């Protein structure tokens, strides 16, 4: 357990954090931006900004020009919701960015037992109840986010939406294609 601080480690190890405890989903299916934003409890404007600034990029399909649709995987939406929760508690976007990079680099396997804690300035990753108790007993913990609970919230929200494959055209793209043909 420790505070997330800027590090020289690369942030390209994106899938290590988000493997165990997730529903079996095909990496080739995802959800359009509007669905991802709704499931994460954020605005589409926030979603777009976070994608453009590379805080949370869609892993199924990124934007590739005017009119293209980003597709966000389940793991992406989980990260979006965690970022939203951290923002709601007053953590700076810069500190959240560092926390997201460190979480990915940490390669945590059991999300259901993971808690993000913060003292208002730094974010701590706790993987056991002993670490949470230790942090709180030192007077550092101000709030905690149980990642497993957030994971289940995202799952239950996405049940009502159909995922989309990157090669599928949405209704608007199909209309545009029909007009130009």
PDB file of C-alpha atoms in Angstrom:
ATOM      1  CA  UNK A   1       0.000   0.000   0.000  1.00  0.00           C
ATOM      2  CA  UNK A   2       1.289   3.447  -0.758  1.00  0.00           C
ATOM      3  CA  UNK A   3       0.434   6.813  -2.201  1.00  0.00           C
ATOM      4  CA  UNK A   4       0.309   7.014  -5.946  1.00  0.00           C
ATOM      5  CA  UNK A   5       3.074   9.256  -7.129  1.00  0.00           C
ATOM      6  CA  UNK A   6       4.340  10.098 -10.578  1.00  0.00           C
ATOM      7  CA  UNK A   7       6.553   7.331 -11.836  1.00  0.00           C
ATOM      8  CA  UNK A   8       8.691   6.482 -14.811  1.00  0.00           C
ATOM      9  CA  UNK A   9       6.758   3.245 -15.361  1.00  0.00           C
ATOM     10  CA  UNK A  10       4.912   3.098 -18.668  1.00  0.00           C
ATOM     11  CA  UNK A  11       1.106   3.200 -18.532  1.00  0.00           C
ATOM     12  CA  UNK A  12       0.647   0.765 -21.410  1.00  0.00           C
ATOM     13  CA  UNK A  13      -0.079  -2.196 -19.132  1.00  0.00           C
ATOM     14  CA  UNK A  14      -3.764  -1.336 -19.255  1.00  0.00           C
ATOM     15  CA  UNK A  15      -5.336  -4.777 -19.038  1.00  0.00           C
ATOM     16  CA  UNK A  16      -3.542  -6.113 -15.969  1.00  0.00           C
ATOM     17  CA  UNK A  17      -5.793  -4.344 -13.458  1.00  0.00           C
ATOM     18  CA  UNK A  18      -8.998  -5.295 -15.148  1.00  0.00           C
ATOM     19  CA  UNK A  19      -8.999  -9.054 -15.562  1.00  0.00           C
ATOM     20  CA  UNK A  20     -10.393 -11.063 -12.662  1.00  0.00           C
ATOM     21  CA  UNK A  21     -13.862 -10.602 -11.270  1.00  0.00           C
ATOM     22  CA  UNK A  22     -15.312  -9.299 -14.515  1.00  0.00           C
ATOM     23  CA  UNK A  23     -18.087 -10.792 -16.582  1.00  0.00           C
ATOM     24  CA  UNK A  24     -16.895 -12.775 -19.563  1.00  0.00           C
ATOM     25  CA  UNK A  25     -17.038 -10.253 -22.369  1.00  0.00           C
ATOM     26  CA  UNK A  26     -15.604 -10.355 -25.833  1.00  0.00           C
ATOM     27  CA  UNK A  27     -12.897  -7.717 -26.255  1.00  0.00           C
ATOM     28  CA  UNK A  28     -14.370  -7.017 -29.666  1.00  0.00           C
ATOM     29  CA  UNK A  29     -17.670  -5.689 -28.331  1.00  0.00           C
ATOM     30  CA  UNK A  30     -18.275  -2.383 -26.663  1.00  0.00           C
ATOM     31  CA  UNK A  31     -20.707   0.392 -25.897  1.00  0.00           C
ATOM     32  CA  UNK A  32     -21.152   3.704 -27.678  1.00  0.00           C
ATOM     33  CA  UNK A  33     -20.074   6.873 -25.942  1.00  0.00           C
ATOM     34  CA  UNK A  34     -23.560   7.916 -24.842  1.00  0.00           C
ATOM     35  CA  UNK A  35     -24.113   4.540 -23.149  1.00  0.00           C
ATOM     36  CA  UNK A  36     -20.657   4.596 -21.537  1.00  0.00           C
ATOM     37  CA  UNK A  37     -21.250   8.108 -20.192  1.00  0.00           C
ATOM     38  CA  UNK A  38     -24.648   7.159 -18.809  1.00  0.00           C
ATOM     39  CA  UNK A  39     -23.339   3.965 -17.174  1.00  0.00           C
ATOM     40  CA  UNK A  40     -20.448   5.894 -15.576  1.00  0.00           C
ATOM     41  CA  UNK A  41     -22.681   8.764 -14.434  1.00  0.00           C
ATOM     42  CA  UNK A  42     -20.799  11.423 -16.387  1.00  0.00           C
ATOM     43  CA  UNK A  43     -21.649  13.835 -19.171  1.00  0.00           C
ATOM     44  CA  UNK A  44     -20.777  13.141 -22.774  1.00  0.00           C
ATOM     45  CA  UNK A  45     -18.592  16.260 -22.670  1.00  0.00           C
ATOM     46  CA  UNK A  46     -16.552  14.750 -19.802  1.00  0.00           C
ATOM     47  CA  UNK A  47     -16.262  11.469 -21.689  1.00  0.00           C
ATOM     48  CA  UNK A  48     -15.010  13.254 -24.796  1.00  0.00           C
ATOM     49  CA  UNK A  49     -12.505  15.348 -22.823  1.00  0.00           C
ATOM     50  CA  UNK A  50     -11.145  12.325 -20.954  1.00  0.00           C
ATOM     51  CA  UNK A  51     -10.716  10.444 -24.246  1.00  0.00           C
ATOM     52  CA  UNK A  52      -8.994  13.390 -25.967  1.00  0.00           C
ATOM     53  CA  UNK A  53      -6.632  13.906 -23.002  1.00  0.00           C
ATOM     54  CA  UNK A  54      -5.972  10.142 -22.841  1.00  0.00           C
ATOM     55  CA  UNK A  55      -7.211   9.743 -19.259  1.00  0.00           C
ATOM     56  CA  UNK A  56      -9.613   6.975 -20.288  1.00  0.00           C
ATOM     57  CA  UNK A  57      -9.498   5.954 -23.926  1.00  0.00           C
ATOM     58  CA  UNK A  58     -11.891   3.487 -25.530  1.00  0.00           C
ATOM     59  CA  UNK A  59     -10.175   0.141 -26.035  1.00  0.00           C
ATOM     60  CA  UNK A  60     -12.672  -1.435 -28.444  1.00  0.00           C
ATOM     61  CA  UNK A  61     -12.632   1.327 -31.051  1.00  0.00           C
ATOM     62  CA  UNK A  62     -11.246   4.848 -30.876  1.00  0.00           C
ATOM     63  CA  UNK A  63     -12.443   7.832 -32.847  1.00  0.00           C
ATOM     64  CA  UNK A  64     -11.059   7.814 -36.366  1.00  0.00           C
ATOM     65  CA  UNK A  65     -12.366  10.978 -37.934  1.00  0.00           C
ATOM     66  CA  UNK A  66     -15.561  12.930 -38.215  1.00  0.00           C
ATOM     67  CA  UNK A  67     -18.675  10.861 -37.610  1.00  0.00           C
ATOM     68  CA  UNK A  68     -16.880   7.800 -36.233  1.00  0.00           C
ATOM     69  CA  UNK A  69     -18.177   6.288 -33.006  1.00  0.00           C
ATOM     70  CA  UNK A  70     -15.939   5.379 -30.094  1.00  0.00           C
ATOM     71  CA  UNK A  71     -16.701   2.029 -28.482  1.00  0.00           C
ATOM     72  CA  UNK A  72     -15.911   1.546 -24.791  1.00  0.00           C
ATOM     73  CA  UNK A  73     -15.396  -1.881 -23.246  1.00  0.00           C
ATOM     74  CA  UNK A  74     -16.672  -2.906 -19.825  1.00  0.00           C
ATOM     75  CA  UNK A  75     -13.250  -2.276 -18.292  1.00  0.00           C
ATOM     76  CA  UNK A  76     -13.194   1.249 -19.757  1.00  0.00           C
ATOM     77  CA  UNK A  77     -16.585   2.037 -18.233  1.00  0.00           C
ATOM     78  CA  UNK A  78     -15.436   0.747 -14.849  1.00  0.00           C
ATOM     79  CA  UNK A  79     -12.453   3.121 -14.982  1.00  0.00           C
ATOM     80  CA  UNK A  80     -14.742   5.992 -16.027  1.00  0.00           C
ATOM     81  CA  UNK A  81     -16.980   5.377 -13.017  1.00  0.00           C
ATOM     82  CA  UNK A  82     -13.993   5.161 -10.649  1.00  0.00           C
ATOM     83  CA  UNK A  83     -12.635   8.440 -12.027  1.00  0.00           C
ATOM     84  CA  UNK A  84     -16.057  10.034 -11.495  1.00  0.00           C
ATOM     85  CA  UNK A  85     -16.166   8.804  -7.888  1.00  0.00           C
ATOM     86  CA  UNK A  86     -12.700  10.186  -7.199  1.00  0.00           C
ATOM     87  CA  UNK A  87     -13.625  13.542  -8.755  1.00  0.00           C
ATOM     88  CA  UNK A  88     -16.784  13.701  -6.653  1.00  0.00           C
ATOM     89  CA  UNK A  89     -14.658  13.450  -3.511  1.00  0.00           C
ATOM     90  CA  UNK A  90     -12.517  16.409  -4.532  1.00  0.00           C
ATOM     91  CA  UNK A  91      -9.404  14.636  -5.810  1.00  0.00           C
ATOM     92  CA  UNK A  92      -7.652  16.635  -8.536  1.00  0.00           C
ATOM     93  CA  UNK A  93      -7.746  15.344 -12.098  1.00  0.00           C
ATOM     94  CA  UNK A  94      -3.926  15.321 -12.083  1.00  0.00           C
ATOM     95  CA  UNK A  95      -3.855  13.034  -9.015  1.00  0.00           C
ATOM     96  CA  UNK A  96      -6.577  10.846 -10.560  1.00  0.00           C
ATOM     97  CA  UNK A  97      -4.550  10.526 -13.746  1.00  0.00           C
ATOM     98  CA  UNK A  98      -1.560   9.345 -11.696  1.00  0.00           C
ATOM     99  CA  UNK A  99      -3.756   6.924  -9.734  1.00  0.00           C
ATOM    100  CA  UNK A 100      -5.228   5.407 -12.917  1.00  0.00           C
ATOM    101  CA  UNK A 101      -1.752   4.915 -14.407  1.00  0.00           C
ATOM    102  CA  UNK A 102      -0.459   3.344 -11.193  1.00  0.00           C
ATOM    103  CA  UNK A 103      -3.486   1.064 -10.849  1.00  0.00           C
ATOM    104  CA  UNK A 104      -2.906  -0.257 -14.337  1.00  0.00           C
ATOM    105  CA  UNK A 105       0.807  -0.716 -13.737  1.00  0.00           C
ATOM    106  CA  UNK A 106       0.168  -2.465 -10.392  1.00  0.00           C
ATOM    107  CA  UNK A 107      -1.500  -5.411 -12.109  1.00  0.00           C
ATOM    108  CA  UNK A 108      -4.072  -5.991  -9.366  1.00  0.00           C
ATOM    109  CA  UNK A 109      -5.892  -9.274  -9.972  1.00  0.00           C
ATOM    110  CA  UNK A 110      -8.784  -9.311  -7.473  1.00  0.00           C
ATOM    111  CA  UNK A 111     -10.896  -6.213  -7.944  1.00  0.00           C
ATOM    112  CA  UNK A 112     -13.627  -7.325  -5.579  1.00  0.00           C
ATOM    113  CA  UNK A 113     -11.263  -7.000  -2.615  1.00  0.00           C
ATOM    114  CA  UNK A 114      -9.677  -3.725  -3.685  1.00  0.00           C
ATOM    115  CA  UNK A 115     -10.462  -0.376  -2.050  1.00  0.00           C
ATOM    116  CA  UNK A 116      -9.262   3.035  -3.179  1.00  0.00           C
ATOM    117  CA  UNK A 117      -8.656   5.274  -0.169  1.00  0.00           C
ATOM    118  CA  UNK A 118      -7.741   8.939  -0.040  1.00  0.00           C
ATOM    119  CA  UNK A 119      -6.689  11.487   2.514  1.00  0.00           C
ATOM    120  CA  UNK A 120      -7.906  14.273   0.235  1.00  0.00           C
ATOM    121  CA  UNK A 121      -4.566  14.737  -1.508  1.00  0.00           C
ATOM    122  CA  UNK A 122      -3.213  11.288  -2.357  1.00  0.00           C
ATOM    123  CA  UNK A 123      -4.928   8.098  -3.441  1.00  0.00           C
ATOM    124  CA  UNK A 124      -3.962   4.780  -1.838  1.00  0.00           C
ATOM    125  CA  UNK A 125      -4.611   1.287  -3.151  1.00  0.00           C
ATOM    126  CA  UNK A 126      -5.634  -1.153  -0.410  1.00  0.00           C
ATOM    127  CA  UNK A 127      -5.935  -4.822  -1.294  1.00  0.00           C
ATOM    128  CA  UNK A 128      -6.822  -6.133   2.169  1.00  0.00           C
ATOM    129  CA  UNK A 129      -8.938  -5.052   5.118  1.00  0.00           C
ATOM    130  CA  UNK A 130      -5.737  -4.872   7.187  1.00  0.00           C
ATOM    131  CA  UNK A 131      -4.375  -2.198   4.855  1.00  0.00           C
ATOM    132  CA  UNK A 132      -7.613  -0.197   5.127  1.00  0.00           C
ATOM    133  CA  UNK A 133      -7.548  -0.447   8.927  1.00  0.00           C
ATOM    134  CA  UNK A 134      -3.868   0.514   9.000  1.00  0.00           C
ATOM    135  CA  UNK A 135      -4.491   3.570   6.847  1.00  0.00           C
ATOM    136  CA  UNK A 136      -7.501   4.712   8.870  1.00  0.00           C
ATOM    137  CA  UNK A 137      -5.753   4.114  12.200  1.00  0.00           C
ATOM    138  CA  UNK A 138      -2.951   6.445  11.120  1.00  0.00           C
ATOM    139  CA  UNK A 139      -5.579   9.110  10.584  1.00  0.00           C
ATOM    140  CA  UNK A 140      -4.898   9.299   6.863  1.00  0.00           C
ATOM    141  CA  UNK A 141      -8.017   7.776   5.354  1.00  0.00           C
ATOM    142  CA  UNK A 142     -10.803  10.200   4.610  1.00  0.00           C
ATOM    143  CA  UNK A 143     -12.898   8.083   2.269  1.00  0.00           C
ATOM    144  CA  UNK A 144     -12.802   4.767   0.510  1.00  0.00           C
ATOM    145  CA  UNK A 145     -14.223   3.394  -2.731  1.00  0.00           C
ATOM    146  CA  UNK A 146     -14.875  -0.353  -2.862  1.00  0.00           C
ATOM    147  CA  UNK A 147     -13.955  -1.245  -6.449  1.00  0.00           C
ATOM    148  CA  UNK A 148     -16.000  -4.469  -6.356  1.00  0.00           C
ATOM    149  CA  UNK A 149     -19.156  -2.511  -5.555  1.00  0.00           C
ATOM    150  CA  UNK A 150     -18.538  -0.100  -8.423  1.00  0.00           C
ATOM    151  CA  UNK A 151     -17.913  -3.083 -10.720  1.00  0.00           C
ATOM    152  CA  UNK A 152     -21.319  -4.548  -9.816  1.00  0.00           C
ATOM    153  CA  UNK A 153     -23.018  -1.161 -10.354  1.00  0.00           C
ATOM    154  CA  UNK A 154     -21.557  -0.941 -13.862  1.00  0.00           C
ATOM    155  CA  UNK A 155     -22.630  -4.527 -14.615  1.00  0.00           C
ATOM    156  CA  UNK A 156     -26.211  -3.864 -13.532  1.00  0.00           C
ATOM    157  CA  UNK A 157     -26.389  -0.621 -15.524  1.00  0.00           C
ATOM    158  CA  UNK A 158     -25.104  -2.237 -18.717  1.00  0.00           C
ATOM    159  CA  UNK A 159     -27.596  -5.127 -18.574  1.00  0.00           C
ATOM    160  CA  UNK A 160     -30.197  -2.963 -20.324  1.00  0.00           C
ATOM    161  CA  UNK A 161     -27.899  -2.048 -23.239  1.00  0.00           C
ATOM    162  CA  UNK A 162     -26.755  -4.161 -26.154  1.00  0.00           C
ATOM    163  CA  UNK A 163     -23.035  -4.121 -26.856  1.00  0.00           C
ATOM    164  CA  UNK A 164     -21.887  -3.328 -30.364  1.00  0.00           C
ATOM    165  CA  UNK A 165     -19.099  -4.814 -32.486  1.00  0.00           C
ATOM    166  CA  UNK A 166     -16.613  -2.402 -34.094  1.00  0.00           C
ATOM    167  CA  UNK A 167     -17.625  -3.579 -37.570  1.00  0.00           C
ATOM    168  CA  UNK A 168     -21.321  -2.913 -36.901  1.00  0.00           C
ATOM    169  CA  UNK A 169     -22.764   0.323 -38.175  1.00  0.00           C
ATOM    170  CA  UNK A 170     -24.979   2.277 -35.851  1.00  0.00           C
ATOM    171  CA  UNK A 171     -28.280   3.645 -37.190  1.00  0.00           C
ATOM    172  CA  UNK A 172     -26.877   7.089 -38.082  1.00  0.00           C
ATOM    173  CA  UNK A 173     -23.873   5.648 -39.915  1.00  0.00           C
ATOM    174  CA  UNK A 174     -26.158   3.288 -41.840  1.00  0.00           C
ATOM    175  CA  UNK A 175     -28.337   6.239 -42.947  1.00  0.00           C
ATOM    176  CA  UNK A 176     -25.276   8.209 -44.048  1.00  0.00           C
ATOM    177  CA  UNK A 177     -23.969   5.238 -46.023  1.00  0.00           C
ATOM    178  CA  UNK A 178     -27.343   4.758 -47.697  1.00  0.00           C
ATOM    179  CA  UNK A 179     -27.461   8.442 -48.741  1.00  0.00           C
ATOM    180  CA  UNK A 180     -24.001   8.383 -50.302  1.00  0.00           C
ATOM    181  CA  UNK A 181     -24.589   5.102 -52.146  1.00  0.00           C
TER     182      UNK A 181
END
